[in-house]
Coordinates of C-alpha atoms in Angstrom, one line a residue:
M1 CA 119.0 93.1 77.2
P2 CA 116.9 94.8 74.4
D3 CA 118.0 98.3 72.6
T4 CA 115.5 100.9 72.4
A5 CA 115.0 100.3 68.5
T6 CA 114.2 96.7 69.1
K7 CA 111.2 97.4 71.9
S8 CA 109.6 100.1 70.3
K9 CA 108.8 97.2 67.6
P10 CA 107.5 94.4 70.1
D11 CA 106.2 90.9 67.9
V12 CA 103.1 89.8 69.6
G13 CA 103.2 86.3 68.2
V14 CA 105.6 85.4 70.7
D15 CA 103.9 83.1 72.9
L16 CA 104.9 84.0 76.0
R17 CA 102.2 81.3 78.4
T18 CA 102.9 79.0 81.0
T19 CA 101.3 77.0 83.6
Y20 CA 102.0 77.5 86.9
L21 CA 100.2 75.3 89.8
G22 CA 98.3 73.9 87.3
L23 CA 96.9 77.5 86.3
E24 CA 97.6 78.3 83.1
L25 CA 98.8 81.9 82.4
R26 CA 99.4 84.5 79.5
S27 CA 102.6 85.1 80.9
P28 CA 105.3 83.9 83.6
L29 CA 105.2 87.6 84.7
V30 CA 103.3 87.6 88.3
A31 CA 103.0 90.2 90.9
G32 CA 104.8 89.2 93.6
A33 CA 103.3 89.0 97.5
S34 CA 103.2 93.0 98.3
P35 CA 100.8 95.1 101.0
L36 CA 99.2 96.5 98.2
N37 CA 98.3 93.9 96.1
R38 CA 95.3 93.4 98.9
H39 CA 93.5 96.4 97.1
A40 CA 91.1 95.9 94.1
G41 CA 92.5 99.1 92.9
T42 CA 96.0 97.7 92.5
A43 CA 94.6 94.1 91.6
R44 CA 93.1 96.0 87.7
R45 CA 95.3 97.7 87.0
L46 CA 98.1 95.2 87.2
E47 CA 96.0 93.6 85.0
A48 CA 95.3 95.8 82.6
A49 CA 99.3 95.9 82.7
G50 CA 99.8 92.6 81.8
A51 CA 100.1 90.7 85.2
A52 CA 99.7 87.2 85.0
A53 CA 98.5 86.6 88.3
I54 CA 98.7 88.5 91.6
V55 CA 99.7 87.2 94.9
L56 CA 98.4 88.8 98.0
P57 CA 100.3 89.5 101.3
S58 CA 100.6 86.8 103.9
L59 CA 98.1 86.4 106.6
F60 CA 100.0 86.4 109.6
E61 CA 98.6 84.3 112.5
E62 CA 100.8 85.9 115.2
E63 CA 98.8 89.2 113.6
I64 CA 95.6 87.4 114.4
V65 CA 96.3 86.2 117.9
A66 CA 97.4 89.4 118.9
E67 CA 94.7 91.8 117.9
E68 CA 92.2 88.9 119.5
V69 CA 94.2 89.5 122.4
E70 CA 94.2 93.0 122.8
L71 CA 90.2 92.9 121.8
D72 CA 89.1 90.7 124.6
R73 CA 91.2 93.1 126.7
A74 CA 89.9 95.7 126.0
L75 CA 86.1 94.1 126.0
E76 CA 86.8 92.7 129.6
Q77 CA 87.9 96.1 131.1
G78 CA 85.6 97.1 134.1
T79 CA 83.6 93.8 134.7
H80 CA 85.5 92.6 137.6
H81 CA 83.8 95.7 139.4
F82 CA 80.6 96.2 137.2
A83 CA 79.7 92.4 136.3
E84 CA 76.9 93.8 134.1
A85 CA 79.6 95.7 131.8
L86 CA 79.2 91.8 130.3
D87 CA 76.0 92.4 128.4
Y88 CA 77.4 95.7 127.0
F89 CA 79.4 94.6 124.3
P90 CA 79.4 92.2 121.3
S91 CA 80.8 89.1 121.5
M92 CA 84.0 88.6 119.6
E93 CA 82.6 86.2 117.0
T94 CA 80.6 89.4 115.5
I95 CA 83.9 91.9 114.8
A96 CA 85.4 91.8 112.0
G97 CA 89.2 90.5 112.7
V98 CA 92.6 90.3 110.7
G99 CA 91.5 87.2 109.6
D100 CA 88.3 88.5 108.7
R101 CA 89.6 91.5 106.6
Y102 CA 92.2 89.5 104.4
V103 CA 89.2 87.2 103.5
A104 CA 87.4 90.5 102.3
D105 CA 89.6 91.7 100.3
L106 CA 90.7 87.8 98.8
E107 CA 87.1 87.6 97.5
R108 CA 87.2 91.5 96.3
V109 CA 90.0 91.2 94.3
K110 CA 88.4 87.7 92.9
R111 CA 85.4 90.1 92.3
T112 CA 87.5 92.4 90.8
V113 CA 90.0 90.7 88.5
G114 CA 89.7 87.8 86.1
I115 CA 93.9 86.2 86.6
P116 CA 94.7 83.7 89.0
V117 CA 94.7 85.0 92.6
I118 CA 96.9 83.3 95.4
A119 CA 96.7 83.8 99.2
S120 CA 99.5 83.8 100.7
L121 CA 99.4 82.4 104.6
N122 CA 101.9 82.9 107.3
A123 CA 100.6 81.0 110.2
A124 CA 102.8 79.8 113.6
S125 CA 100.9 77.0 115.0
P126 CA 99.9 73.6 113.4
G127 CA 96.0 74.6 114.2
G128 CA 96.8 77.8 112.7
W129 CA 98.1 76.6 109.2
V130 CA 94.9 74.0 108.7
R131 CA 92.4 76.5 109.7
Y132 CA 93.2 79.4 108.0
A133 CA 94.3 78.0 104.5
T134 CA 91.0 76.5 104.5
R135 CA 89.1 79.5 104.9
L136 CA 91.2 81.1 102.1
A137 CA 90.4 77.9 99.8
E138 CA 86.9 78.8 100.8
A139 CA 87.1 82.4 99.9
G140 CA 87.9 81.6 96.1
A141 CA 91.8 81.6 96.3
D142 CA 93.1 80.2 92.6
A143 CA 96.0 78.7 94.9
L144 CA 97.8 78.9 98.5
E145 CA 101.5 79.9 99.1
L146 CA 102.6 78.8 102.0
N147 CA 105.2 81.2 103.7
L148 CA 107.8 79.1 106.0
Y149 CA 109.2 81.7 108.0
H150 CA 111.0 81.2 111.6
V151 CA 114.1 81.5 113.5
A152 CA 115.5 78.1 115.1
A153 CA 116.9 80.0 117.9
D154 CA 116.5 77.7 120.7
P155 CA 120.3 75.6 120.7
A156 CA 118.0 72.6 121.7
T157 CA 116.1 72.3 118.1
T158 CA 117.9 70.7 115.8
A159 CA 118.1 71.0 112.2
D160 CA 116.2 67.7 111.8
D161 CA 113.6 69.1 114.7
V162 CA 113.1 72.6 111.8
E163 CA 112.8 70.3 108.7
A164 CA 110.3 67.7 110.5
R165 CA 108.0 70.6 112.0
D166 CA 108.0 72.2 108.3
L167 CA 106.8 68.9 106.7
E168 CA 104.0 68.2 109.2
V169 CA 102.5 72.3 108.2
V170 CA 103.3 70.8 104.6
D171 CA 101.3 67.4 105.2
A172 CA 98.7 69.0 106.9
I173 CA 97.6 71.6 104.7
C174 CA 98.0 69.5 101.5
A175 CA 95.1 67.2 103.0
A176 CA 93.2 69.6 103.9
I177 CA 92.7 71.7 100.8
R178 CA 91.7 71.2 97.1
I179 CA 93.8 74.3 95.5
P180 CA 97.1 73.5 94.4
V181 CA 99.9 74.4 97.1
A182 CA 102.9 76.5 97.0
V183 CA 106.2 76.2 99.5
K184 CA 107.6 79.7 99.8
L185 CA 111.1 78.3 101.6
S186 CA 114.1 80.2 102.6
P187 CA 117.8 79.0 101.4
Y188 CA 118.7 78.5 105.2
Y189 CA 118.1 74.3 105.1
S190 CA 121.2 72.8 105.9
A191 CA 120.8 70.4 102.6
F192 CA 118.9 72.5 100.5
A193 CA 118.3 70.6 97.5
G194 CA 117.2 67.5 99.5
F195 CA 115.0 69.3 101.9
A196 CA 113.2 71.3 98.4
A197 CA 112.7 67.4 97.4
R198 CA 111.1 66.2 100.3
V199 CA 108.4 68.9 100.2
V200 CA 107.3 67.8 97.0
E201 CA 107.1 64.9 98.3
H202 CA 104.7 65.6 101.1
G203 CA 102.7 67.1 98.6
A204 CA 103.4 70.6 97.5
E205 CA 103.0 71.3 93.8
G206 CA 105.7 74.1 93.7
L207 CA 108.5 76.0 94.8
V208 CA 108.4 79.6 95.5
L209 CA 111.8 80.5 96.1
F210 CA 112.9 82.1 98.2
N211 CA 111.3 83.9 101.1
R212 CA 113.8 87.3 101.7
F213 CA 114.2 87.4 105.7
Y214 CA 113.9 91.2 106.6
Q215 CA 116.5 91.6 109.9
P216 CA 116.3 94.3 112.3
D217 CA 118.9 96.8 112.8
L218 CA 119.8 98.8 116.4
D219 CA 118.9 102.1 117.6
L220 CA 122.8 103.9 118.7
D221 CA 120.9 105.7 120.4
T222 CA 118.2 103.6 122.8
F223 CA 120.1 100.2 121.5
D224 CA 115.6 99.4 120.9
V225 CA 115.9 96.8 118.3
V226 CA 114.0 98.1 115.4
P227 CA 112.6 97.4 111.8
R228 CA 114.4 97.7 108.9
V229 CA 112.9 97.3 105.6
D230 CA 115.2 97.5 102.4
L231 CA 113.4 96.4 99.3
S232 CA 115.9 94.2 97.1
G233 CA 118.1 94.8 94.2
P234 CA 118.7 93.0 90.6
P235 CA 121.7 91.2 92.0
E236 CA 119.3 89.2 94.2
V237 CA 118.4 87.4 91.7
R238 CA 121.4 84.8 92.0
L239 CA 120.9 83.3 94.7
P240 CA 117.7 81.8 93.7
L241 CA 118.5 81.7 89.7
R242 CA 121.6 78.8 90.8
W243 CA 119.1 76.9 93.0
I244 CA 116.9 76.4 90.6
A245 CA 118.8 76.0 87.7
I246 CA 120.1 72.9 90.5
L247 CA 117.0 71.8 91.1
R248 CA 114.9 72.1 88.1
P249 CA 116.5 69.0 86.1
Q250 CA 116.3 66.8 89.4
L251 CA 113.1 67.9 90.0
D252 CA 109.3 66.1 88.6
P253 CA 108.5 67.9 85.5
V254 CA 105.4 68.5 86.9
V255 CA 106.4 70.8 89.9
S256 CA 106.2 74.1 89.3
I257 CA 108.6 76.4 90.4
A258 CA 108.7 80.3 91.0
A259 CA 111.4 82.8 91.0
T260 CA 111.0 85.9 93.5
S261 CA 113.8 88.8 94.8
G262 CA 115.4 90.9 92.9
I263 CA 113.3 90.3 89.6
H264 CA 113.4 94.0 88.5
D265 CA 113.5 93.5 84.6
A266 CA 112.7 91.5 81.4
A267 CA 116.7 90.4 82.0
E268 CA 116.2 88.8 85.3
V269 CA 113.1 87.3 84.1
V270 CA 115.4 85.7 81.0
K271 CA 117.6 84.2 83.4
A272 CA 115.2 83.1 85.6
I273 CA 113.3 81.2 82.6
A274 CA 116.1 80.2 81.6
V275 CA 117.2 78.2 84.3
G276 CA 114.0 76.5 84.7
A277 CA 111.8 78.9 86.5
D278 CA 107.8 78.7 85.4
V279 CA 107.2 82.2 86.8
A280 CA 108.6 85.2 87.7
M281 CA 107.5 86.8 90.4
M282 CA 108.0 90.5 91.1
T283 CA 107.6 93.3 93.9
T284 CA 110.1 96.0 94.5
A285 CA 109.9 97.1 90.9
L286 CA 106.3 97.3 90.9
L287 CA 106.5 98.8 94.9
E288 CA 109.1 101.3 92.5
R289 CA 107.8 102.2 89.1
G290 CA 104.1 100.8 90.3
P291 CA 101.5 98.4 88.3
E292 CA 102.1 99.6 85.4
H293 CA 106.0 98.5 84.8
V294 CA 104.6 94.8 84.3
R295 CA 103.6 96.6 80.7
N296 CA 107.2 97.2 80.1
V297 CA 108.6 94.5 81.1
E298 CA 106.5 92.4 79.1
S299 CA 107.5 94.5 75.9
D300 CA 111.1 94.1 76.4
L301 CA 110.5 90.3 77.3
R302 CA 108.7 90.1 73.6
A303 CA 111.4 92.0 72.2
W304 CA 114.5 89.7 73.9
L305 CA 112.8 86.7 72.5
T306 CA 112.5 88.1 69.5
E307 CA 115.7 89.1 68.4
R308 CA 117.2 86.1 69.4
E309 CA 114.6 84.3 66.9
Y310 CA 112.5 82.0 69.9
A311 CA 108.7 81.6 69.2
S312 CA 107.7 81.1 72.5
I313 CA 108.9 80.9 76.6
A314 CA 109.0 77.2 76.5
E315 CA 111.8 77.1 73.9
L316 CA 113.5 79.4 76.5
R317 CA 113.0 77.7 79.5
G318 CA 115.7 75.2 80.8
S319 CA 118.1 76.4 78.5
A320 CA 120.7 76.6 81.5
T321 CA 119.9 74.9 84.0
R322 CA 122.4 72.3 86.0
K323 CA 121.9 69.3 83.5
T324 CA 122.5 72.0 80.2
V325 CA 125.1 74.5 80.9
A326 CA 128.7 73.8 79.2
D327 CA 129.9 73.5 82.7
P328 CA 127.7 72.6 85.3
S329 CA 130.6 73.6 88.3
A330 CA 129.6 77.0 87.6
Y331 CA 126.7 77.0 90.0
E332 CA 128.8 74.8 92.7
R333 CA 131.5 75.2 94.8
A334 CA 134.2 76.2 91.8
N335 CA 132.4 78.7 91.3
Y336 CA 133.3 80.5 94.6
M337 CA 136.5 80.1 93.6
R338 CA 136.4 82.0 89.9
T339 CA 134.2 84.6 91.8
L340 CA 136.7 85.7 93.9
R341 CA 139.6 85.6 91.0
S342 CA 137.8 87.4 89.0
W343 CA 137.7 91.0 90.8
A344 CA 141.9 91.1 90.1
T345 CA 142.1 95.4 90.0
P346 CA 140.7 96.9 92.8
P347 CA 139.2 100.6 92.5
P348 CA 141.5 103.5 92.1
F349 CA 141.5 104.8 95.7
E350 CA 142.1 104.0 99.0
P351 CA 139.3 102.6 101.1
A352 CA 141.6 100.8 103.4
A353 CA 143.9 104.1 104.6
R354 CA 140.8 104.6 107.4
H355 CA 142.1 101.3 109.0
G356 CA 146.2 102.8 108.7
R357 CA 146.8 101.0 105.7
A358 CA 146.4 102.0 102.2
V359 CA 145.4 99.9 98.7
T360 CA 147.3 100.3 96.0
A361 CA 145.8 100.2 92.9
T362 CA 148.1 97.3 91.3
Q363 CA 147.6 95.1 94.3
Q364 CA 144.7 92.2 94.1
P365 CA 142.7 90.6 97.4
G366 CA 145.7 88.6 99.3
G367 CA 148.3 90.9 98.7
A368 CA 149.5 89.8 95.4
R369 CA 150.0 92.4 92.4
N370 CA 149.0 92.6 89.1
R371 CA 151.9 91.3 86.6

């Protein structure tokens, strides 16, 4: 990646412009879905630092329903003893709930910045998807990111069931709203390439790869299941890189692809664009380093492109897809074998000794020795 000498004199003539979901963006640097993005002050700082677009955090239908249930329970306490108490409280329609506050935040951010603002929705019921998607579109969102997140824990639910349900959601949303729709997918579909193509066939104008699942942990003192949030690291970009490189040559060229997870610096942005992404979404890096980190990434990106004589992002895009690299099998199963064999010498300590077996520095995995 660029050294400090190169970075100090970025060539502002390099064309970073890109198109995502039909939106003309100044660069591929997008602030990915983050709880901080719903605040107008953060949005203003992101725009000032050079972010090309902002994705708001997801609106969760479960959160809306849970709040409504609790509020309804609170308002009805005592009414079975004092019927007249029903007249003391306002109707639920007059109280601003989670959905109302989300819409208000969206409208506030839209008034604050001039760059595109993308709403994000994670619903649970068929009606919830359409109802809230319509509200977000009417509130002025420039595009909508559908966050398909669920755990198929019922053994009676098949892969076909899961995929059919998700495609019904995509159909319903795309038919209900006029703004562009991108679907944020997990990598766990049984035949991911085929399902991604079907999502596009059902109306999605873009794919966001990938949805990052947060796994629960177990408290050893109480055996309670507790939430754990582990922020991403750069190695996690490899999964979206692999699938974008595979999918880009096979999808309609007008379909937008966003890379997310593990994008921290210009190095990951370059890789994402090279495998065919239209934009690179940063979340953890901005949480850890602040909105102004976008400016540093853009400076390094310009320097890298200038040093290698790229005139634009468009020249770089797609130069390392499965179709354009010298060895396409590197993105497929053959890569697994090469990766295992690439680690020839363990570190010079004995991590296995605690299990009653020492590993010497001359051993390879599987018991082989270096010659």
